[in-house]
Amino acid sequence: MKRTLSYFFIGIFFGIVMYKSEAASWFRIYEMFQFQSFHMYGIIGSALIIGIIGVQLIKRNKLKSFFGEPIQIVPKEKGIWQYLYGGIVFGLGWALAGACPGPIYTLIGAGYVSLLVVLAGALLGTFIYGLLQKKLPH
Amino acid sequence: MRITPDSYRGTNKNNKDLPMKFIFEPWPWYVAGPLIALIMFLLIFVGKQFGMSSNLRTICTLCWADRKADYFDFNWKSQRWNLVVAVGAVIGGFIGAHLLSNGSAVAINPDTISILKGLGFQSAGGSYLPDELFGLDALTDIKSLAILLIGGILIGFGARYAAGCTSGHAISGLSNLQLPSLIAVIGFFIGGLFMVHVLFPLIF
């Protein structure tokens, strides 16, 4: 229960940050791909710099989780094509719908019902990937 | 029905005098970026990882997709936590939009606004999302409905194919200095730049 509540509150915090930072705004994504603002690059870049330092500290000091368990950061499987092809397809969708998966949820909560169509599409896309997985180059 | 943030403008007027009024303004990148890093660390310290697209696979499994493809035949109960995070993100979106904002216009670059107006997005600079695509009227328009659905399909397919989205690769994966995440992020930008610069003039 304590764990479930912690995921829940982290989710709420995430939703607030996505909305208030405007990272959930279609306009900000478009502006980013036009290279006409530093805003999105600043968000991702500053999160990344702090993230790199923090992850290194966690690994070097072998820190434990809040629940006393060792922290395991599982790296992604090695490969090139699935990341490149999948990334390109994702980028096309990110720019078109102007939302990545996190902001889809945030915007539904903000009251934009049309994002339910995007979510339905995302689930359909996930399903199509599941069907085709074994036939795709990875 | 959507409650427009404008309807809150009146009630939030008094906030202008409060020391915390910046909360109600859009948050700058140097506040948002560190907070996103904090969210990633919070998830790491509760024994999980930051990634907002794996829940799509979990939802598919809950909708019996495991009967159609092995990809969905996995221990979904171990992934229940990311559904809880997603539900939280919905509530956070409500709080952010309706309780912590006193306007919804996104102040993008004036040059971007003029490009968008040229493409037919008159709402550029005046709203959070383009009304032309996301307004309730747009839901009755086949073209904008198709754009939202196809956009969603590309997001879902691409995120699972690449095994991660912006949060999982651009933040978590790159923070762990993983080469696959760098390749994925390069892919995100190839796809996004192609969409905005090559396909948008054909679509809009």
Short mmCIF file of C-alpha atoms in Angstrom, two decimals:
data_model
loop_
_atom_site.label_atom_id
_atom_site.label_comp_id
_atom_site.label_asym_id
_atom_site.label_seq_id
_atom_site.Cartn_x
_atom_site.Cartn_y
_atom_site.Cartn_z
CA MET A 1 0.00 0.00 0.00
CA LYS A 2 2.79 2.37 0.93
CA ARG A 3 4.49 1.53 -2.35
CA THR A 4 1.35 1.96 -4.41
CA LEU A 5 0.74 5.36 -2.83
CA SER A 6 4.30 6.40 -3.63
CA TYR A 7 3.81 5.52 -7.33
CA PHE A 8 0.54 7.42 -7.27
CA PHE A 9 2.03 10.60 -5.82
CA ILE A 10 5.05 10.45 -8.12
CA GLY A 11 2.57 10.19 -11.01
CA ILE A 12 0.66 13.25 -9.80
CA PHE A 13 3.89 15.20 -9.43
CA PHE A 14 4.92 14.14 -12.93
CA GLY A 15 1.56 15.21 -14.39
CA ILE A 16 1.80 18.64 -12.77
CA VAL A 17 5.37 19.16 -14.03
CA MET A 18 4.46 18.06 -17.56
CA TYR A 19 1.54 20.50 -17.71
CA LYS A 20 3.20 23.45 -15.99
CA SER A 21 6.45 23.17 -17.95
CA GLU A 22 4.41 23.18 -21.18
CA ALA A 23 6.26 20.03 -22.25
CA ALA A 24 2.74 18.69 -22.86
CA SER A 25 1.96 21.50 -25.31
CA TRP A 26 1.83 20.60 -29.00
CA PHE A 27 3.11 24.12 -29.70
CA ARG A 28 6.28 23.59 -27.64
CA ILE A 29 7.06 20.36 -29.51
CA TYR A 30 6.57 22.08 -32.85
CA GLU A 31 8.76 25.01 -31.75
CA MET A 32 11.44 22.54 -30.61
CA PHE A 33 11.54 20.84 -34.02
CA GLN A 34 11.77 24.30 -35.61
CA PHE A 35 14.78 25.08 -33.34
CA GLN A 36 13.10 28.36 -32.42
CA SER A 37 13.29 28.10 -28.65
CA PHE A 38 15.67 26.78 -26.03
CA HIS A 39 12.78 25.80 -23.74
CA MET A 40 12.44 22.07 -24.53
CA TYR A 41 16.18 21.62 -24.98
CA GLY A 42 16.70 23.30 -21.62
CA ILE A 43 14.22 20.97 -19.93
CA ILE A 44 15.66 17.79 -21.42
CA GLY A 45 19.27 18.99 -21.13
CA SER A 46 19.11 20.08 -17.49
CA ALA A 47 17.21 16.91 -16.50
CA LEU A 48 19.87 14.91 -18.30
CA ILE A 49 22.90 16.60 -16.73
CA ILE A 50 21.45 16.11 -13.24
CA GLY A 51 20.36 12.60 -14.21
CA ILE A 52 23.82 11.54 -15.40
CA ILE A 53 25.50 12.83 -12.22
CA GLY A 54 22.87 11.27 -9.96
CA VAL A 55 22.88 7.88 -11.64
CA GLN A 56 26.68 7.76 -11.40
CA LEU A 57 26.49 8.61 -7.69
CA ILE A 58 23.87 5.92 -7.11
CA LYS A 59 25.98 3.30 -8.89
CA ARG A 60 29.32 4.24 -7.36
CA ASN A 61 27.96 4.43 -3.82
CA LYS A 62 25.76 1.35 -4.34
CA LEU A 63 22.84 3.21 -2.78
CA LYS A 64 19.78 1.36 -1.51
CA SER A 65 16.14 2.15 -2.28
CA PHE A 66 13.77 3.72 0.26
CA PHE A 67 12.67 0.19 1.04
CA GLY A 68 16.21 -0.97 1.73
CA GLU A 69 16.65 -2.96 -1.48
CA PRO A 70 19.72 -2.66 -3.71
CA ILE A 71 19.06 -0.37 -6.68
CA GLN A 72 19.38 -2.10 -10.03
CA ILE A 73 19.46 0.02 -13.15
CA VAL A 74 18.88 -2.49 -15.92
CA PRO A 75 20.48 -1.36 -19.18
CA LYS A 76 18.59 -1.71 -22.48
CA GLU A 77 19.49 -4.67 -24.67
CA LYS A 78 22.26 -4.02 -27.18
CA GLY A 79 21.16 -3.33 -30.72
CA ILE A 80 20.86 -0.67 -33.36
CA TRP A 81 17.96 -1.18 -35.76
CA GLN A 82 15.07 -1.47 -33.33
CA TYR A 83 16.17 1.74 -31.65
CA LEU A 84 16.74 3.61 -34.89
CA TYR A 85 13.60 2.46 -36.75
CA GLY A 86 11.41 2.53 -33.66
CA GLY A 87 12.81 5.94 -32.73
CA ILE A 88 12.04 7.37 -36.17
CA VAL A 89 8.45 6.07 -36.07
CA PHE A 90 8.03 7.47 -32.55
CA GLY A 91 9.47 10.84 -33.63
CA LEU A 92 6.96 11.07 -36.49
CA GLY A 93 4.13 10.51 -34.03
CA TRP A 94 5.58 12.80 -31.37
CA ALA A 95 5.72 15.70 -33.84
CA LEU A 96 2.31 14.96 -35.39
CA ALA A 97 0.28 14.51 -32.20
CA GLY A 98 2.60 16.83 -30.24
CA ALA A 99 2.59 14.55 -27.22
CA CYS A 100 4.68 11.69 -25.95
CA PRO A 101 3.05 8.99 -23.80
CA GLY A 102 3.36 10.82 -20.44
CA PRO A 103 1.73 14.04 -21.64
CA ILE A 104 -1.10 12.04 -23.27
CA TYR A 105 -2.25 11.11 -19.76
CA THR A 106 -1.58 14.60 -18.42
CA LEU A 107 -3.66 16.23 -21.15
CA ILE A 108 -6.57 13.83 -20.64
CA GLY A 109 -6.57 14.95 -17.01
CA ALA A 110 -6.36 18.59 -18.08
CA GLY A 111 -9.65 18.02 -19.87
CA TYR A 112 -8.68 17.60 -23.53
CA VAL A 113 -10.98 14.72 -24.49
CA SER A 114 -9.48 14.52 -27.99
CA LEU A 115 -6.36 13.01 -26.39
CA LEU A 116 -8.46 9.90 -25.80
CA VAL A 117 -8.26 9.39 -29.57
CA VAL A 118 -4.46 9.68 -29.41
CA LEU A 119 -4.40 7.19 -26.50
CA ALA A 120 -6.62 4.77 -28.45
CA GLY A 121 -4.20 5.13 -31.38
CA ALA A 122 -1.19 4.53 -29.12
CA LEU A 123 -2.77 1.34 -27.78
CA LEU A 124 -3.58 0.23 -31.32
CA GLY A 125 0.01 0.99 -32.38
CA THR A 126 1.33 -1.03 -29.44
CA PHE A 127 -0.97 -3.90 -30.44
CA ILE A 128 0.22 -3.75 -34.08
CA TYR A 129 3.82 -3.86 -32.85
CA GLY A 130 3.00 -6.94 -30.77
CA LEU A 131 1.56 -8.67 -33.83
CA LEU A 132 4.49 -7.80 -36.10
CA GLN A 133 7.31 -8.03 -33.55
CA LYS A 134 8.82 -11.26 -34.87
CA LYS A 135 8.80 -10.04 -38.47
CA LEU A 136 10.50 -6.70 -37.80
CA PRO A 137 14.28 -6.15 -37.88
CA HIS A 138 15.61 -5.61 -34.37
CA MET B 1 -16.92 18.88 -20.79
CA ARG B 2 -13.70 20.76 -20.60
CA ILE B 3 -13.52 23.51 -18.03
CA THR B 4 -11.49 26.21 -19.72
CA PRO B 5 -8.64 27.54 -17.61
CA ASP B 6 -9.97 30.97 -18.59
CA SER B 7 -12.88 30.42 -16.26
CA TYR B 8 -10.37 30.27 -13.44
CA ARG B 9 -8.70 33.49 -14.39
CA GLY B 10 -11.16 35.48 -12.38
CA THR B 11 -10.80 33.38 -9.27
CA ASN B 12 -7.04 33.42 -9.43
CA LYS B 13 -6.70 37.16 -9.83
CA ASN B 14 -5.97 37.55 -6.16
CA ASN B 15 -2.95 35.29 -6.55
CA LYS B 16 -1.12 38.16 -8.20
CA ASP B 17 -0.39 39.56 -4.78
CA LEU B 18 0.80 36.28 -3.29
CA PRO B 19 4.52 35.53 -2.94
CA MET B 20 3.89 32.13 -4.57
CA LYS B 21 2.33 33.61 -7.71
CA PHE B 22 5.09 32.19 -9.91
CA ILE B 23 3.52 28.77 -9.35
CA PHE B 24 0.59 29.90 -11.48
CA GLU B 25 2.83 31.09 -14.31
CA PRO B 26 4.33 28.59 -16.79
CA TRP B 27 7.39 27.00 -15.20
CA PRO B 28 10.72 27.83 -16.86
CA TRP B 29 13.01 25.09 -18.15
CA TYR B 30 15.48 25.46 -15.29
CA VAL B 31 12.72 24.59 -12.85
CA ALA B 32 11.06 21.87 -14.93
CA GLY B 33 14.24 20.04 -15.96
CA PRO B 34 15.57 19.50 -12.42
CA LEU B 35 12.07 18.45 -11.29
CA ILE B 36 11.96 15.82 -14.04
CA ALA B 37 15.34 14.55 -12.87
CA LEU B 38 13.89 14.44 -9.34
CA ILE B 39 10.94 12.36 -10.58
CA MET B 40 13.35 9.93 -12.20
CA PHE B 41 15.31 9.63 -8.94
CA LEU B 42 12.13 9.18 -6.89
CA LEU B 43 11.14 6.28 -9.13
CA ILE B 44 14.64 4.79 -8.88
CA PHE B 45 14.51 5.09 -5.09
CA VAL B 46 11.17 3.29 -4.91
CA GLY B 47 12.79 0.49 -6.92
CA LYS B 48 11.34 1.33 -10.35
CA GLN B 49 12.43 3.21 -13.44
CA PHE B 50 11.19 6.27 -15.28
CA GLY B 51 9.40 5.28 -18.49
CA MET B 52 5.91 6.30 -19.48
CA SER B 53 5.22 4.05 -22.46
CA SER B 54 5.59 0.52 -21.06
CA ASN B 55 2.12 0.93 -19.52
CA LEU B 56 0.72 0.79 -23.08
CA ARG B 57 1.81 -2.83 -23.33
CA THR B 58 0.31 -3.56 -19.91
CA ILE B 59 -3.04 -2.05 -20.93
CA CYS B 60 -3.04 -4.15 -24.14
CA THR B 61 -2.50 -7.29 -22.06
CA LEU B 62 -5.37 -6.28 -19.78
CA CYS B 63 -7.49 -6.05 -22.95
CA TRP B 64 -6.65 -9.70 -23.74
CA ALA B 65 -4.05 -8.89 -26.42
CA ASP B 66 -2.04 -11.85 -25.04
CA ARG B 67 -4.49 -14.12 -26.89
CA LYS B 68 -3.28 -12.64 -30.18
CA ALA B 69 0.47 -12.18 -29.74
CA ASP B 70 3.16 -13.62 -27.45
CA TYR B 71 4.53 -10.11 -26.91
CA PHE B 72 1.62 -9.45 -24.55
CA ASP B 73 1.97 -12.74 -22.69
CA PHE B 74 4.02 -11.50 -19.74
CA ASN B 75 3.65 -11.03 -16.03
CA TRP B 76 1.56 -7.87 -16.21
CA LYS B 77 1.03 -7.84 -12.47
CA SER B 78 4.69 -6.92 -12.06
CA GLN B 79 3.90 -3.83 -14.16
CA ARG B 80 0.82 -2.68 -12.26
CA TRP B 81 2.89 0.10 -10.70
CA ASN B 82 3.25 1.91 -14.04
CA LEU B 83 -0.52 2.00 -14.40
CA VAL B 84 -0.70 3.68 -11.00
CA VAL B 85 1.85 6.27 -12.18
CA ALA B 86 -0.26 6.86 -15.32
CA VAL B 87 -3.42 7.40 -13.25
CA GLY B 88 -1.42 9.85 -11.12
CA ALA B 89 -0.29 11.66 -14.30
CA VAL B 90 -3.97 12.15 -15.29
CA ILE B 91 -4.77 13.66 -11.89
CA GLY B 92 -1.60 15.76 -12.02
CA GLY B 93 -2.73 17.10 -15.39
CA PHE B 94 -6.04 18.14 -13.86
CA ILE B 95 -4.33 19.85 -10.94
CA GLY B 96 -1.79 21.59 -13.16
CA ALA B 97 -4.39 22.90 -15.59
CA HIS B 98 -7.25 23.78 -13.29
CA LEU B 99 -5.76 24.58 -9.90
CA LEU B 100 -2.25 25.81 -10.66
CA SER B 101 -2.72 27.91 -13.80
CA ASN B 102 -4.32 31.25 -14.48
CA GLY B 103 -4.24 31.04 -18.25
CA SER B 104 -3.56 28.45 -20.89
CA ALA B 105 -1.76 30.38 -23.65
CA VAL B 106 1.72 29.10 -24.45
CA ALA B 107 4.08 31.95 -25.28
CA ILE B 108 6.00 30.37 -28.13
CA ASN B 109 8.42 32.26 -30.36
CA PRO B 110 6.61 34.88 -32.53
CA ASP B 111 8.39 33.43 -35.59
CA THR B 112 6.90 30.03 -34.77
CA ILE B 113 3.48 31.64 -34.40
CA SER B 114 3.68 33.19 -37.85
CA ILE B 115 4.77 29.90 -39.45
CA LEU B 116 1.89 28.11 -37.73
CA LYS B 117 -0.63 30.75 -38.79
CA GLY B 118 0.61 30.24 -42.33
CA LEU B 119 -0.21 26.54 -41.97
CA GLY B 120 -3.71 27.44 -40.76
CA PHE B 121 -3.21 27.24 -36.97
CA GLN B 122 -4.87 30.50 -35.95
CA SER B 123 -4.83 29.47 -32.27
CA ALA B 124 -1.00 29.56 -32.18
CA GLY B 125 0.17 31.71 -29.28
CA GLY B 126 -3.30 31.87 -27.75
CA SER B 127 -3.92 28.40 -26.36
CA TYR B 128 -2.22 25.35 -24.83
CA LEU B 129 -3.02 23.02 -27.74
CA PRO B 130 -4.11 23.97 -31.27
CA ASP B 131 -7.92 24.15 -31.31
CA GLU B 132 -7.79 23.20 -34.99
CA LEU B 133 -6.60 19.69 -34.00
CA PHE B 134 -7.74 19.19 -30.41
CA GLY B 135 -10.87 21.31 -29.99
CA LEU B 136 -14.19 19.53 -29.60
CA ASP B 137 -15.21 20.68 -33.09
CA ALA B 138 -12.15 18.96 -34.51
CA LEU B 139 -13.47 15.62 -33.24
CA THR B 140 -16.21 15.74 -35.85
CA ASP B 141 -13.73 16.45 -38.63
CA ILE B 142 -12.44 13.31 -40.36
CA LYS B 143 -9.07 14.83 -41.18
CA SER B 144 -8.16 15.98 -37.68
CA LEU B 145 -9.55 12.76 -36.21
CA ALA B 146 -7.33 10.78 -38.60
CA ILE B 147 -4.31 12.92 -37.64
CA LEU B 148 -4.86 12.25 -33.93
CA LEU B 149 -5.38 8.52 -34.48
CA ILE B 150 -2.40 8.09 -36.84
CA GLY B 151 -0.23 10.21 -34.53
CA GLY B 152 -1.21 7.91 -31.68
CA ILE B 153 -0.50 4.75 -33.69
CA LEU B 154 2.97 6.02 -34.60
CA ILE B 155 3.67 6.92 -30.96
CA GLY B 156 2.55 3.52 -29.63
CA PHE B 157 4.20 1.46 -32.35
CA GLY B 158 7.43 3.46 -32.27
CA ALA B 159 7.71 3.55 -28.49
CA ARG B 160 7.36 -0.22 -28.17
CA TYR B 161 9.58 -0.95 -31.19
CA ALA B 162 12.29 1.30 -29.72
CA ALA B 163 11.56 -0.10 -26.23
CA GLY B 164 11.09 3.35 -24.75
CA CYS B 165 9.91 6.90 -25.33
CA THR B 166 11.13 10.33 -24.34
CA SER B 167 11.21 9.53 -20.63
CA GLY B 168 12.65 6.03 -20.97
CA HIS B 169 15.36 6.89 -23.50
CA ALA B 170 16.00 10.65 -23.56
CA ILE B 171 15.98 10.96 -19.75
CA SER B 172 16.47 7.55 -18.07
CA GLY B 173 18.51 5.81 -20.75
CA LEU B 174 20.82 8.72 -21.54
CA SER B 175 21.29 9.38 -17.81
CA ASN B 176 22.67 5.85 -17.62
CA LEU B 177 24.85 6.59 -20.68
CA GLN B 178 23.29 3.82 -22.75
CA LEU B 179 24.16 3.70 -26.44
CA PRO B 180 20.75 2.24 -27.46
CA SER B 181 19.08 5.29 -25.94
CA LEU B 182 21.31 7.65 -27.88
CA ILE B 183 20.39 5.83 -31.10
CA ALA B 184 16.69 6.03 -30.17
CA VAL B 185 16.89 9.76 -29.40
CA ILE B 186 18.62 10.38 -32.74
CA GLY B 187 15.72 8.44 -34.28
CA PHE B 188 13.17 10.61 -32.42
CA PHE B 189 14.73 13.70 -33.98
CA ILE B 190 15.03 12.23 -37.49
CA GLY B 191 11.32 11.34 -37.34
CA GLY B 192 10.23 14.61 -35.72
CA LEU B 193 12.22 16.85 -38.05
CA PHE B 194 10.98 14.93 -41.10
CA MET B 195 7.39 15.29 -39.91
CA VAL B 196 7.60 19.01 -39.17
CA HIS B 197 9.71 20.12 -42.12
CA VAL B 198 8.71 17.71 -44.89
CA LEU B 199 5.29 16.26 -44.07
CA PHE B 200 3.55 19.18 -42.31
CA PRO B 201 3.46 21.35 -45.45
CA LEU B 202 1.79 18.41 -47.25
CA ILE B 203 -0.66 17.61 -44.44
CA PHE B 204 -1.74 21.12 -43.38
#
